[in-house]
PDB file of C-alpha atoms in Angstrom:
ATOM      1  CA  MET A 592      -7.586  10.340  19.284  1.00 44.00           C
ATOM      2  CA  ALA A 593      -8.657  10.030  15.682  1.00 48.00           C
ATOM      3  CA  ARG A 594     -10.148  12.993  13.936  1.00 46.00           C
ATOM      4  CA  GLY A 595     -13.609  11.474  14.014  1.00 46.00           C
ATOM      5  CA  ASP A 596     -13.463  10.884  17.768  1.00 51.00           C
ATOM      6  CA  GLU A 597     -12.374  14.269  18.386  1.00 48.00           C
ATOM      7  CA  ILE A 598     -15.422  15.615  16.403  1.00 43.00           C
ATOM      8  CA  LYS A 599     -17.971  13.341  18.075  1.00 48.00           C
ATOM      9  CA  SER A 600     -16.686  14.321  21.587  1.00 48.00           C
ATOM     10  CA  GLY A 601     -16.205  17.960  20.855  1.00 54.00           C
ATOM     11  CA  ASP A 602     -18.295  21.091  20.548  1.00 63.00           C
ATOM     12  CA  PRO A 603     -21.682  20.685  18.892  1.00 61.00           C
ATOM     13  CA  LEU A 604     -20.870  23.677  16.722  1.00 52.00           C
ATOM     14  CA  PHE A 605     -17.553  22.337  15.729  1.00 50.00           C
ATOM     15  CA  ARG A 606     -19.248  18.984  14.693  1.00 61.00           C
ATOM     16  CA  LEU A 607     -21.741  21.086  12.635  1.00 59.00           C
ATOM     17  CA  LEU A 608     -18.991  22.865  10.759  1.00 62.00           C
ATOM     18  CA  ALA A 609     -16.755  19.847  10.359  1.00 73.00           C
ATOM     19  CA  PRO A 610     -18.959  16.794  10.248  1.00 91.00           C
ATOM     20  CA  ASP A 611     -17.218  13.262  10.281  1.00 94.00           C
ATOM     21  CA  LEU A 612     -17.330  10.945   7.308  1.00 97.00           C
ATOM     22  CA  GLU A 613     -20.131   8.897   8.574  1.00 96.00           C
ATOM     23  CA  VAL A 614     -22.432  11.980   8.511  1.00 95.00           C
ATOM     24  CA  LEU A 615     -21.283  13.030   5.061  1.00 97.00           C
ATOM     25  CA  LEU A 616     -22.265   9.512   3.821  1.00 97.00           C
ATOM     26  CA  LYS A 617     -25.580   9.612   5.451  1.00 96.00           C
ATOM     27  CA  ARG A 618     -26.434  12.955   3.915  1.00 94.00           C
ATOM     28  CA  ARG A 619     -26.273  11.155   0.592  1.00 95.00           C
ATOM     29  CA  GLY A 620     -28.114   8.252   1.689  1.00 96.00           C
ATOM     30  CA  PHE A 621     -25.390   5.794   2.334  1.00 97.00           C
ATOM     31  CA  ARG A 622     -25.138   4.042   5.813  1.00 96.00           C
ATOM     32  CA  VAL A 623     -21.972   2.059   6.419  1.00 96.00           C
ATOM     33  CA  PHE A 624     -22.596  -1.647   6.970  1.00 96.00           C
ATOM     34  CA  SER A 625     -19.028  -2.678   7.521  1.00 97.00           C
ATOM     35  CA  LYS A 626     -15.627  -1.053   7.272  1.00 98.00           C
ATOM     36  CA  ASP A 627     -11.863  -1.447   8.218  1.00 98.00           C
ATOM     37  CA  PRO A 628     -11.733  -5.278   8.149  1.00 97.00           C
ATOM     38  CA  GLU A 629      -8.555  -6.796   9.783  1.00 96.00           C
ATOM     39  CA  GLU A 630      -8.568 -10.363   8.968  1.00 94.00           C
ATOM     40  CA  GLU A 631      -6.856 -10.111   5.515  1.00 95.00           C
ATOM     41  CA  LEU A 632      -4.287  -7.705   6.518  1.00 98.00           C
ATOM     42  CA  LEU A 633      -0.708  -8.723   6.620  1.00 98.00           C
ATOM     43  CA  PHE A 634       0.157  -6.507   9.437  1.00 98.00           C
ATOM     44  CA  ARG A 635      -2.294  -6.744  12.214  1.00 96.00           C
ATOM     45  CA  THR A 636      -0.845  -5.572  15.461  1.00 98.00           C
ATOM     46  CA  GLU A 637      -0.207  -1.817  16.170  1.00 98.00           C
ATOM     47  CA  GLN A 638       3.469  -2.553  16.490  1.00 98.00           C
ATOM     48  CA  GLN A 639       3.438  -4.229  13.052  1.00 98.00           C
ATOM     49  CA  LYS A 640       1.741  -1.402  11.514  1.00 99.00           C
ATOM     50  CA  GLU A 641       3.921   1.228  12.862  1.00 98.00           C
ATOM     51  CA  ARG A 642       7.057  -0.545  11.662  1.00 99.00           C
ATOM     52  CA  ALA A 643       5.623  -1.581   8.410  1.00 99.00           C
ATOM     53  CA  TYR A 644       4.234   1.873   7.422  1.00 99.00           C
ATOM     54  CA  PRO A 645       7.534   3.542   6.319  1.00 99.00           C
ATOM     55  CA  MET A 646       8.694   0.350   4.580  1.00 99.00           C
ATOM     56  CA  MET A 647       5.379   0.326   2.568  1.00 99.00           C
ATOM     57  CA  LYS A 648       6.460   3.471   0.944  1.00 99.00           C
ATOM     58  CA  ARG A 649       8.945   1.461  -1.059  1.00 98.00           C
ATOM     59  CA  TYR A 650       7.716   0.144  -4.339  1.00 98.00           C
ATOM     60  CA  ALA A 651      10.208  -2.593  -4.312  1.00 98.00           C
ATOM     61  CA  PHE A 652       9.016  -3.688  -0.655  1.00 98.00           C
ATOM     62  CA  ARG A 653       5.474  -3.762  -1.971  1.00 98.00           C
ATOM     63  CA  ILE A 654       6.499  -5.957  -4.909  1.00 98.00           C
ATOM     64  CA  PHE A 655       8.340  -8.214  -2.539  1.00 98.00           C
ATOM     65  CA  LEU A 656       5.143  -8.540  -0.410  1.00 98.00           C
ATOM     66  CA  ARG A 657       3.156  -9.624  -3.352  1.00 98.00           C
ATOM     67  CA  ASP A 658       5.443 -12.307  -4.153  1.00 97.00           C
ATOM     68  CA  VAL A 659       5.607 -13.443  -0.491  1.00 98.00           C
ATOM     69  CA  ILE A 660       1.903 -13.761  -0.299  1.00 97.00           C
ATOM     70  CA  LYS A 661       1.717 -15.506  -3.811  1.00 96.00           C
ATOM     71  CA  HIS A 662       3.971 -18.315  -2.601  1.00 95.00           C
ATOM     72  CA  LYS A 663       1.700 -19.718  -0.148  1.00 91.00           C
ATOM     73  CA  GLN A 664       3.512 -23.104   0.218  1.00 92.00           C
ATOM     74  CA  GLY A 665       6.663 -21.221   1.147  1.00 95.00           C
ATOM     75  CA  PHE A 666       9.428 -19.335  -0.641  1.00 97.00           C
ATOM     76  CA  SER A 667      13.201 -18.926  -0.994  1.00 97.00           C
ATOM     77  CA  VAL A 668      15.086 -15.685  -1.392  1.00 97.00           C
ATOM     78  CA  GLY A 669      15.403 -16.213  -5.246  1.00 96.00           C
ATOM     79  CA  ASP A 670      11.545 -16.613  -5.331  1.00 97.00           C
ATOM     80  CA  VAL A 671      10.957 -13.203  -4.166  1.00 98.00           C
ATOM     81  CA  ALA A 672      13.891 -11.316  -5.326  1.00 96.00           C
ATOM     82  CA  ARG A 673      11.956 -10.199  -8.615  1.00 90.00           C
ATOM     83  CA  TYR A 674      12.443  -6.344  -8.122  1.00 92.00           C
ATOM     84  CA  ALA A 675      15.197  -5.952  -5.557  1.00 95.00           C
ATOM     85  CA  SER A 676      18.700  -7.178  -5.262  1.00 96.00           C
ATOM     86  CA  GLU A 677      19.314 -10.439  -3.281  1.00 96.00           C
ATOM     87  CA  ARG A 678      20.840  -8.516  -0.470  1.00 97.00           C
ATOM     88  CA  MET A 679      17.977  -6.189  -0.138  1.00 98.00           C
ATOM     89  CA  THR A 680      15.580  -9.178  -0.399  1.00 98.00           C
ATOM     90  CA  GLU A 681      17.381 -10.844   2.652  1.00 98.00           C
ATOM     91  CA  HIS A 682      16.957  -7.671   4.487  1.00 98.00           C
ATOM     92  CA  TYR A 683      13.192  -7.582   3.794  1.00 98.00           C
ATOM     93  CA  ILE A 684      13.016 -11.192   4.918  1.00 98.00           C
ATOM     94  CA  GLU A 685      14.786 -10.363   8.059  1.00 98.00           C
ATOM     95  CA  PHE A 686      12.372  -7.415   8.629  1.00 99.00           C
ATOM     96  CA  LEU A 687       9.342  -9.589   8.267  1.00 99.00           C
ATOM     97  CA  SER A 688      10.787 -12.411  10.503  1.00 98.00           C
ATOM     98  CA  GLY A 689      11.533  -9.741  13.263  1.00 98.00           C
ATOM     99  CA  LEU A 690       7.929  -8.734  12.982  1.00 98.00           C
ATOM    100  CA  GLY A 691       6.621 -12.227  13.507  1.00 98.00           C
ATOM    101  CA  ILE A 692       5.120 -12.296  10.036  1.00 98.00           C
ATOM    102  CA  ILE A 693       7.109 -15.169   8.460  1.00 98.00           C
ATOM    103  CA  GLU A 694       8.929 -18.341   9.805  1.00 97.00           C
ATOM    104  CA  ALA A 695      11.407 -20.859   8.605  1.00 96.00           C
ATOM    105  CA  SER A 696      10.119 -23.789   6.508  1.00 94.00           C
ATOM    106  CA  GLU A 697      11.500 -26.457   4.290  1.00 90.00           C
ATOM    107  CA  SER A 698      11.626 -24.435   1.227  1.00 88.00           C
ATOM    108  CA  GLY A 699      13.155 -21.580   3.201  1.00 96.00           C
ATOM    109  CA  TYR A 700      10.340 -19.297   4.761  1.00 98.00           C
ATOM    110  CA  ARG A 701       6.490 -19.136   4.740  1.00 97.00           C
ATOM    111  CA  LEU A 702       3.764 -16.758   6.186  1.00 97.00           C
ATOM    112  CA  LYS A 703       2.702 -17.633   9.721  1.00 96.00           C
ATOM    113  CA  GLU A 704      -0.801 -16.467   8.842  1.00 94.00           C
ATOM    114  CA  PRO A 705      -1.347 -16.667   5.128  1.00 91.00           C
ATOM    115  CA  VAL A 706      -3.713 -14.099   3.459  1.00 96.00           C
ATOM    116  CA  ARG A 707      -5.476 -14.387   0.190  1.00 95.00           C
ATOM    117  CA  SER A 708      -3.906 -11.340  -1.530  1.00 96.00           C
ATOM    118  CA  PHE A 709      -1.853  -8.160  -1.146  1.00 98.00           C
ATOM    119  CA  GLY A 710      -4.921  -6.072  -1.942  1.00 98.00           C
ATOM    120  CA  GLU A 711      -6.032  -5.387   1.481  1.00 98.00           C
ATOM    121  CA  THR A 712      -2.772  -4.506   2.770  1.00 99.00           C
ATOM    122  CA  LEU A 713      -2.224  -2.059   0.017  1.00 99.00           C
ATOM    123  CA  VAL A 714      -5.619  -0.508   0.713  1.00 99.00           C
ATOM    124  CA  TRP A 715      -4.676  -0.203   4.384  1.00 99.00           C
ATOM    125  CA  PHE A 716      -1.439   1.646   3.445  1.00 99.00           C
ATOM    126  CA  VAL A 717      -3.072   4.110   1.043  1.00 99.00           C
ATOM    127  CA  ALA A 718      -5.663   4.844   3.768  1.00 99.00           C
ATOM    128  CA  GLU A 719      -2.908   5.455   6.269  1.00 99.00           C
ATOM    129  CA  VAL A 720      -1.204   7.871   3.758  1.00 99.00           C
ATOM    130  CA  LEU A 721      -4.321   9.942   3.682  1.00 99.00           C
ATOM    131  CA  LYS A 722      -4.624   9.925   7.534  1.00 98.00           C
ATOM    132  CA  ARG A 723      -0.873  10.550   8.355  1.00 98.00           C
ATOM    133  CA  GLU A 724       0.214  12.784   5.574  1.00 98.00           C
ATOM    134  CA  PHE A 725      -2.846  14.843   4.830  1.00 98.00           C
ATOM    135  CA  SER A 726      -4.867  14.670   8.021  1.00 97.00           C
ATOM    136  CA  ILE A 727      -7.786  13.145   6.148  1.00 98.00           C
ATOM    137  CA  GLU A 728     -10.208  11.004   8.032  1.00 98.00           C
ATOM    138  CA  ALA A 729     -10.604   7.625   6.071  1.00 98.00           C
ATOM    139  CA  TYR A 730     -12.412   4.431   5.934  1.00 99.00           C
ATOM    140  CA  ARG A 731     -11.228   1.351   3.945  1.00 99.00           C
ATOM    141  CA  SER A 732     -13.063  -1.549   2.360  1.00 98.00           C
ATOM    142  CA  VAL A 733     -16.538   0.158   2.980  1.00 98.00           C
ATOM    143  CA  LYS A 734     -19.571  -1.872   2.230  1.00 97.00           C
ATOM    144  CA  PHE A 735     -23.055  -0.554   2.009  1.00 97.00           C
ATOM    145  CA  ARG A 736     -26.492  -2.104   1.967  1.00 91.00           C
ATOM    146  CA  GLY A 737     -29.355  -1.429  -0.261  1.00 90.00           C
ATOM    147  CA  ARG A 738     -27.391   0.123  -3.219  1.00 91.00           C
ATOM    148  CA  LYS A 739     -27.929  -0.787  -6.870  1.00 87.00           C
ATOM    149  CA  VAL A 740     -24.023  -0.821  -7.328  1.00 92.00           C
ATOM    150  CA  GLY A 741     -22.536  -3.788  -5.502  1.00 85.00           C
ATOM    151  CA  GLY A 742     -18.944  -4.347  -4.186  1.00 90.00           C
ATOM    152  CA  ASP A 743     -17.119  -2.332  -1.643  1.00 96.00           C
ATOM    153  CA  TYR A 744     -15.408   1.233  -1.756  1.00 99.00           C
ATOM    154  CA  ASP A 745     -11.685   0.700  -1.193  1.00 99.00           C
ATOM    155  CA  ILE A 746     -11.140   4.031   0.412  1.00 99.00           C
ATOM    156  CA  LEU A 747     -13.434   6.992   1.323  1.00 99.00           C
ATOM    157  CA  GLY A 748     -11.995  10.016   2.824  1.00 99.00           C
ATOM    158  CA  ASN A 749     -13.390  13.281   4.342  1.00 98.00           C
ATOM    159  CA  LEU A 750     -12.230  16.340   2.510  1.00 96.00           C
ATOM    160  CA  ASN A 751     -13.816  18.962   4.994  1.00 88.00           C
ATOM    161  CA  SER A 752     -17.329  18.599   4.051  1.00 86.00           C
ATOM    162  CA  GLY A 753     -16.558  16.798   0.858  1.00 96.00           C
ATOM    163  CA  ILE A 754     -15.926  13.035   0.021  1.00 98.00           C
ATOM    164  CA  CYS A 755     -12.858  11.529  -1.603  1.00 99.00           C
ATOM    165  CA  PHE A 756     -13.171   7.988  -3.238  1.00 99.00           C
ATOM    166  CA  ILE A 757     -10.074   6.012  -4.041  1.00 99.00           C
ATOM    167  CA  GLU A 758      -9.956   2.724  -5.904  1.00 99.00           C
ATOM    168  CA  VAL A 759      -6.713   0.782  -5.504  1.00 99.00           C
ATOM    169  CA  LYS A 760      -5.444  -1.816  -7.764  1.00 98.00           C
ATOM    170  CA  SER A 761      -2.225  -3.778  -7.096  1.00 96.00           C
ATOM    171  CA  SER A 762      -2.159  -5.451 -10.553  1.00 92.00           C
ATOM    172  CA  PRO A 763      -0.009  -4.317 -13.441  1.00 93.00           C
ATOM    173  CA  PRO A 764      -1.615  -2.496 -16.335  1.00 96.00           C
ATOM    174  CA  ARG A 765      -1.928  -5.441 -18.439  1.00 96.00           C
ATOM    175  CA  GLN A 766      -4.050  -7.408 -16.005  1.00 96.00           C
ATOM    176  CA  VAL A 767      -6.558  -4.610 -15.600  1.00 98.00           C
ATOM    177  CA  GLN A 768      -9.848  -5.265 -17.337  1.00 97.00           C
ATOM    178  CA  ASP A 769     -12.691  -2.930 -18.656  1.00 97.00           C
ATOM    179  CA  VAL A 770     -14.912  -4.494 -16.058  1.00 97.00           C
ATOM    180  CA  GLU A 771     -12.992  -3.141 -13.234  1.00 98.00           C
ATOM    181  CA  ILE A 772     -12.996   0.387 -14.908  1.00 98.00           C
ATOM    182  CA  ARG A 773     -16.833  -0.022 -15.209  1.00 98.00           C
ATOM    183  CA  ALA A 774     -17.291  -0.870 -11.676  1.00 97.00           C
ATOM    184  CA  PHE A 775     -15.241   1.967 -10.454  1.00 98.00           C
ATOM    185  CA  LEU A 776     -17.162   4.495 -12.623  1.00 98.00           C
ATOM    186  CA  GLN A 777     -20.529   2.990 -11.539  1.00 97.00           C
ATOM    187  CA  ARG A 778     -19.504   3.652  -7.853  1.00 98.00           C
ATOM    188  CA  VAL A 779     -18.560   7.093  -8.733  1.00 98.00           C
ATOM    189  CA  ASN A 780     -21.908   7.804 -10.378  1.00 96.00           C
ATOM    190  CA  ASP A 781     -23.728   6.214  -7.382  1.00 97.00           C
ATOM    191  CA  LEU A 782     -21.900   8.112  -4.572  1.00 98.00           C
ATOM    192  CA  CYS A 783     -21.069  11.202  -6.515  1.00 97.00           C
ATOM    193  CA  PRO A 784     -17.901  11.944  -4.632  1.00 98.00           C
ATOM    194  CA  ASP A 785     -16.229  15.314  -4.784  1.00 98.00           C
ATOM    195  CA  LEU A 786     -12.971  13.700  -5.812  1.00 98.00           C
ATOM    196  CA  SER A 787     -12.350  10.095  -7.377  1.00 99.00           C
ATOM    197  CA  ILE A 788      -9.039   8.658  -7.870  1.00 99.00           C
ATOM    198  CA  PHE A 789      -8.140   5.406  -9.683  1.00 99.00           C
ATOM    199  CA  LEU A 790      -4.754   4.394  -8.397  1.00 99.00           C
ATOM    200  CA  LEU A 791      -2.588   1.541  -9.928  1.00 99.00           C
ATOM    201  CA  ASP A 792       0.294   0.530  -7.861  1.00 99.00           C
ATOM    202  CA  THR A 793       2.779   0.389 -10.703  1.00 98.00           C
ATOM    203  CA  HIS A 794       5.663   2.339 -12.090  1.00 98.00           C
ATOM    204  CA  LEU A 795       4.646   1.382 -15.642  1.00 97.00           C
ATOM    205  CA  ARG A 796       2.937   3.633 -18.291  1.00 96.00           C
ATOM    206  CA  MET A 797      -0.685   4.325 -17.903  1.00 97.00           C
ATOM    207  CA  LYS A 798      -1.453   5.997 -21.167  1.00 95.00           C
ATOM    208  CA  ASP A 799      -1.417   2.950 -23.481  1.00 94.00           C
ATOM    209  CA  LYS A 800      -3.734   0.611 -21.554  1.00 97.00           C
ATOM    210  CA  ILE A 801      -5.481   2.261 -18.786  1.00 98.00           C
ATOM    211  CA  VAL A 802      -6.354   5.677 -20.130  1.00 98.00           C
ATOM    212  CA  ALA A 803      -7.586   3.914 -23.284  1.00 98.00           C
ATOM    213  CA  LEU A 804      -9.817   1.783 -21.170  1.00 98.00           C
ATOM    214  CA  PHE A 805     -11.309   4.731 -19.392  1.00 98.00           C
ATOM    215  CA  GLU A 806     -11.993   6.338 -22.670  1.00 98.00           C
ATOM    216  CA  ASP A 807     -13.854   3.277 -23.960  1.00 98.00           C
ATOM    217  CA  VAL A 808     -15.726   2.603 -20.921  1.00 98.00           C
ATOM    218  CA  MET A 809     -16.916   6.114 -20.439  1.00 98.00           C
ATOM    219  CA  MET A 810     -17.908   6.334 -24.062  1.00 97.00           C
ATOM    220  CA  GLU A 811     -20.136   3.178 -23.332  1.00 96.00           C
ATOM    221  CA  LEU A 812     -21.577   4.547 -20.071  1.00 95.00           C
ATOM    222  CA  ASN A 813     -21.980   8.106 -21.011  1.00 92.00           C
ATOM    223  CA  SER A 814     -22.288   8.033 -24.978  1.00 92.00           C
ATOM    224  CA  TYR A 815     -19.379  10.472 -25.361  1.00 91.00           C
ATOM    225  CA  ARG A 816     -15.562  10.108 -25.365  1.00 94.00           C
ATOM    226  CA  PRO A 817     -14.011  11.951 -22.635  1.00 96.00           C
ATOM    227  CA  GLU A 818     -10.961  14.242 -22.996  1.00 98.00           C
ATOM    228  CA  ILE A 819      -8.200  12.846 -20.666  1.00 98.00           C
ATOM    229  CA  VAL A 820      -5.228  15.116 -20.206  1.00 98.00           C
ATOM    230  CA  ARG A 821      -1.858  14.375 -18.612  1.00 98.00           C
ATOM    231  CA  LEU A 822      -1.172  16.492 -15.459  1.00 98.00           C
ATOM    232  CA  LYS A 823       2.421  15.366 -15.495  1.00 96.00           C
ATOM    233  CA  LYS A 824       4.253  12.013 -16.023  1.00 97.00           C
ATOM    234  CA  GLU A 825       1.748   9.306 -15.530  1.00 98.00           C
ATOM    235  CA  LEU A 826      -0.966  11.399 -13.783  1.00 99.00           C
ATOM    236  CA  PHE A 827      -4.132  12.012 -15.754  1.00 99.00           C
ATOM    237  CA  HIS A 828      -7.355  14.088 -15.296  1.00 99.00           C
ATOM    238  CA  VAL A 829     -10.763  13.311 -17.034  1.00 98.00           C
ATOM    239  CA  LEU A 830     -11.742  16.955 -18.051  1.00 97.00           C
ATOM    240  CA  ASP A 831     -15.100  18.275 -16.792  1.00 95.00           C
ATOM    241  CA  THR A 832     -15.023  15.749 -13.991  1.00 97.00           C
ATOM    242  CA  ASN A 833     -13.331  15.239 -10.602  1.00 97.00           C
ATOM    243  CA  VAL A 834     -11.803  11.905 -11.830  1.00 99.00           C
ATOM    244  CA  TYR A 835      -8.138  11.179 -11.746  1.00 99.00           C
ATOM    245  CA  ILE A 836      -6.077   8.284 -12.904  1.00 99.00           C
ATOM    246  CA  ILE A 837      -2.629   7.798 -11.353  1.00 99.00           C
ATOM    247  CA  ASN A 838       0.186   5.230 -10.930  1.00 98.00           C
ATOM    248  CA  SER A 839       2.561   5.120  -7.863  1.00 99.00           C
ATOM    249  CA  LYS A 840       5.849   6.513  -9.374  1.00 98.00           C
ATOM    250  CA  PRO A 841       7.693   8.225  -7.764  1.00 98.00           C
ATOM    251  CA  GLY A 842       5.507   7.415  -4.643  1.00 98.00           C
ATOM    252  CA  ILE A 843       1.900   7.188  -3.692  1.00 99.00           C
ATOM    253  CA  SER A 844       1.970  10.076  -1.228  1.00 99.00           C
ATOM    254  CA  ASN A 845       3.702  12.210  -3.960  1.00 99.00           C
ATOM    255  CA  ASN A 846       0.997  11.548  -6.418  1.00 99.00           C
ATOM    256  CA  ILE A 847      -1.891  11.963  -4.178  1.00 99.00           C
ATOM    257  CA  GLU A 848      -0.413  15.432  -3.232  1.00 99.00           C
ATOM    258  CA  GLU A 849      -0.373  16.299  -6.901  1.00 98.00           C
ATOM    259  CA  VAL A 850      -3.954  15.347  -7.274  1.00 99.00           C
ATOM    260  CA  LEU A 851      -5.176  17.122  -4.223  1.00 98.00           C
ATOM    261  CA  SER A 852      -3.241  20.258  -5.176  1.00 97.00           C
ATOM    262  CA  HIS A 853      -4.831  20.393  -8.761  1.00 97.00           C
ATOM    263  CA  TYR A 854      -8.321  19.394  -7.301  1.00 97.00           C
ATOM    264  CA  TYR A 855      -8.190  22.529  -4.987  1.00 95.00           C
ATOM    265  CA  ARG A 856      -6.443  24.918  -7.201  1.00 93.00           C
ATOM    266  CA  ARG A 857      -8.523  24.226 -10.397  1.00 85.00           C
ATOM    267  CA  ARG A 858     -11.562  25.662  -8.509  1.00 73.00           C
ATOM    268  CA  CYS A 859      -9.871  29.074  -8.584  1.00 72.00           C
ATOM    269  CA  PHE A 860      -9.492  29.041 -12.353  1.00 60.00           C
TER     270      PHE A 860
END
């Protein structure tokens, strides 16, 4: 039973002390219109999700999936062996075939049910990391009505009476534009979550492009240039805020753990 179901069916006092995510959002004037869509997920059955979750922890597998989705007319082993060896790529293809995700085609292989992009599947995985690794109740692809700021919130999590917001990007740093940073910060300002994370699924550097974009956009929105400090490697914190900027090296779970640790411990300083 999910954490939210346990709370709703449990003792009223417990629910008062540990409100579920929907209640936390309602307190801030946010009522969920829709969440957790399934139609754009690459993995849709429970069996597929269970078997795919450990594989999704591998950066090379996630790169492979992006390429598979991109080749909508079909692909060969060479088309999707950009980040892994040919032997490992063949293993990944065998894995997807065993799940019933791909089938043979004239060009080699193709998705049985094409999806528009890898984004929704990546968001699903990060939400699952929160649930499975940190016992955080999480919604994904959340839409609200009646807000001045449009678009959906990739992931919202319950931090035991606080709210965590994670924006997830599957693009490399060079493809991220200031409009995406601006939209993220506008959602942060609207919801005012207790913790906000901008997560880029890349092993590339964040300082040169992404951190610089945050400095410029925050200067534009708030009329001051923020001080953004490196916590370690490519993990950054915007000082005097609860905003963090991270990549996925060495792993998404590892980096979220680093952020959560810093977020909780800094309150003791």
